Short mmCIF file of C-alpha atoms in Angstrom, two decimals:
data_model
loop_
_atom_site.label_atom_id
_atom_site.label_comp_id
_atom_site.label_asym_id
_atom_site.label_seq_id
_atom_site.Cartn_x
_atom_site.Cartn_y
_atom_site.Cartn_z
CA MET P 181 13.55 0.32 6.07
CA THR P 182 15.00 -2.49 4.02
CA ARG P 183 13.97 -2.94 0.43
CA PRO P 184 10.62 -4.76 0.18
CA LYS P 185 10.48 -8.24 -1.35
CA SER P 186 7.98 -9.11 -4.00
CA LEU P 187 5.42 -11.81 -3.24
CA GLN P 188 3.29 -13.21 -6.03
CA VAL P 189 0.02 -14.94 -5.26
CA HIS P 190 -2.26 -16.63 -7.77
CA VAL P 191 -5.97 -16.22 -7.11
CA SER P 192 -9.15 -16.58 -9.11
CA PHE P 193 -10.49 -13.66 -11.10
CA GLU P 194 -13.40 -13.38 -8.68
CA LEU P 195 -11.17 -13.26 -5.61
CA ALA P 196 -8.91 -10.68 -7.24
CA GLU P 197 -11.94 -8.46 -7.86
CA ARG P 198 -13.11 -8.89 -4.27
CA VAL P 199 -9.64 -7.97 -2.96
CA ARG P 200 -9.48 -4.86 -5.16
CA ASN P 201 -12.95 -3.80 -4.04
CA ALA P 202 -12.14 -4.36 -0.37
CA ALA P 203 -8.97 -2.27 -0.62
CA GLU P 204 -10.83 0.47 -2.50
CA ARG P 205 -13.53 0.60 0.21
CA ARG P 206 -10.76 1.20 2.75
CA ASP P 207 -9.18 3.84 0.48
CA ILE P 208 -5.81 2.04 0.47
CA SER P 209 -3.79 0.17 -2.12
CA VAL P 210 -4.18 -3.56 -2.61
CA SER P 211 -0.56 -4.04 -1.49
CA GLU P 212 -1.08 -2.02 1.67
CA TRP P 213 -4.24 -3.92 2.58
CA ILE P 214 -2.65 -7.33 1.95
CA ARG P 215 0.46 -6.35 3.97
CA SER P 216 -1.80 -5.47 6.90
CA LEU P 217 -3.61 -8.83 6.62
CA LEU P 218 -0.30 -10.71 6.53
CA GLN P 219 0.95 -8.83 9.57
CA GLN P 220 -2.27 -9.60 11.47
CA ALA P 221 -2.05 -13.28 10.48
CA CYS P 222 1.49 -13.51 11.80
CA VAL P 223 0.53 -11.95 15.12
CA SER P 224 -2.51 -14.19 15.56
CA VAL P 225 -0.53 -17.36 14.80
CA ARG P 226 2.47 -16.52 16.99
CA PRO P 227 1.59 -13.76 19.42
CA THR P 228 5.04 -13.68 21.03
CA THR P 229 7.01 -13.33 17.79
CA SER P 230 6.83 -11.30 14.64
CA CYS P 231 6.89 -12.48 11.05
CA GLY P 232 9.11 -9.55 10.19
CA VAL P 233 6.53 -7.99 7.92
CA ALA P 234 6.99 -4.23 7.79
CA ALA P 235 4.08 -2.12 6.68
CA GLU P 236 5.09 0.62 4.28
CA GLN P 237 3.87 4.15 4.82
#
């Protein structure tokens, strides 16, 4: 796997707390949960192509 790229996103304090809580409920890291959401968003927007987002194990 190629080296991951950093992606910084600015969100409100409240949204950050909600994201952390959602990841914790799924027993995964925030990064892992957000990567999965990005991958799903890419597939739903362009079902015949990939965004090139690789989920880390």
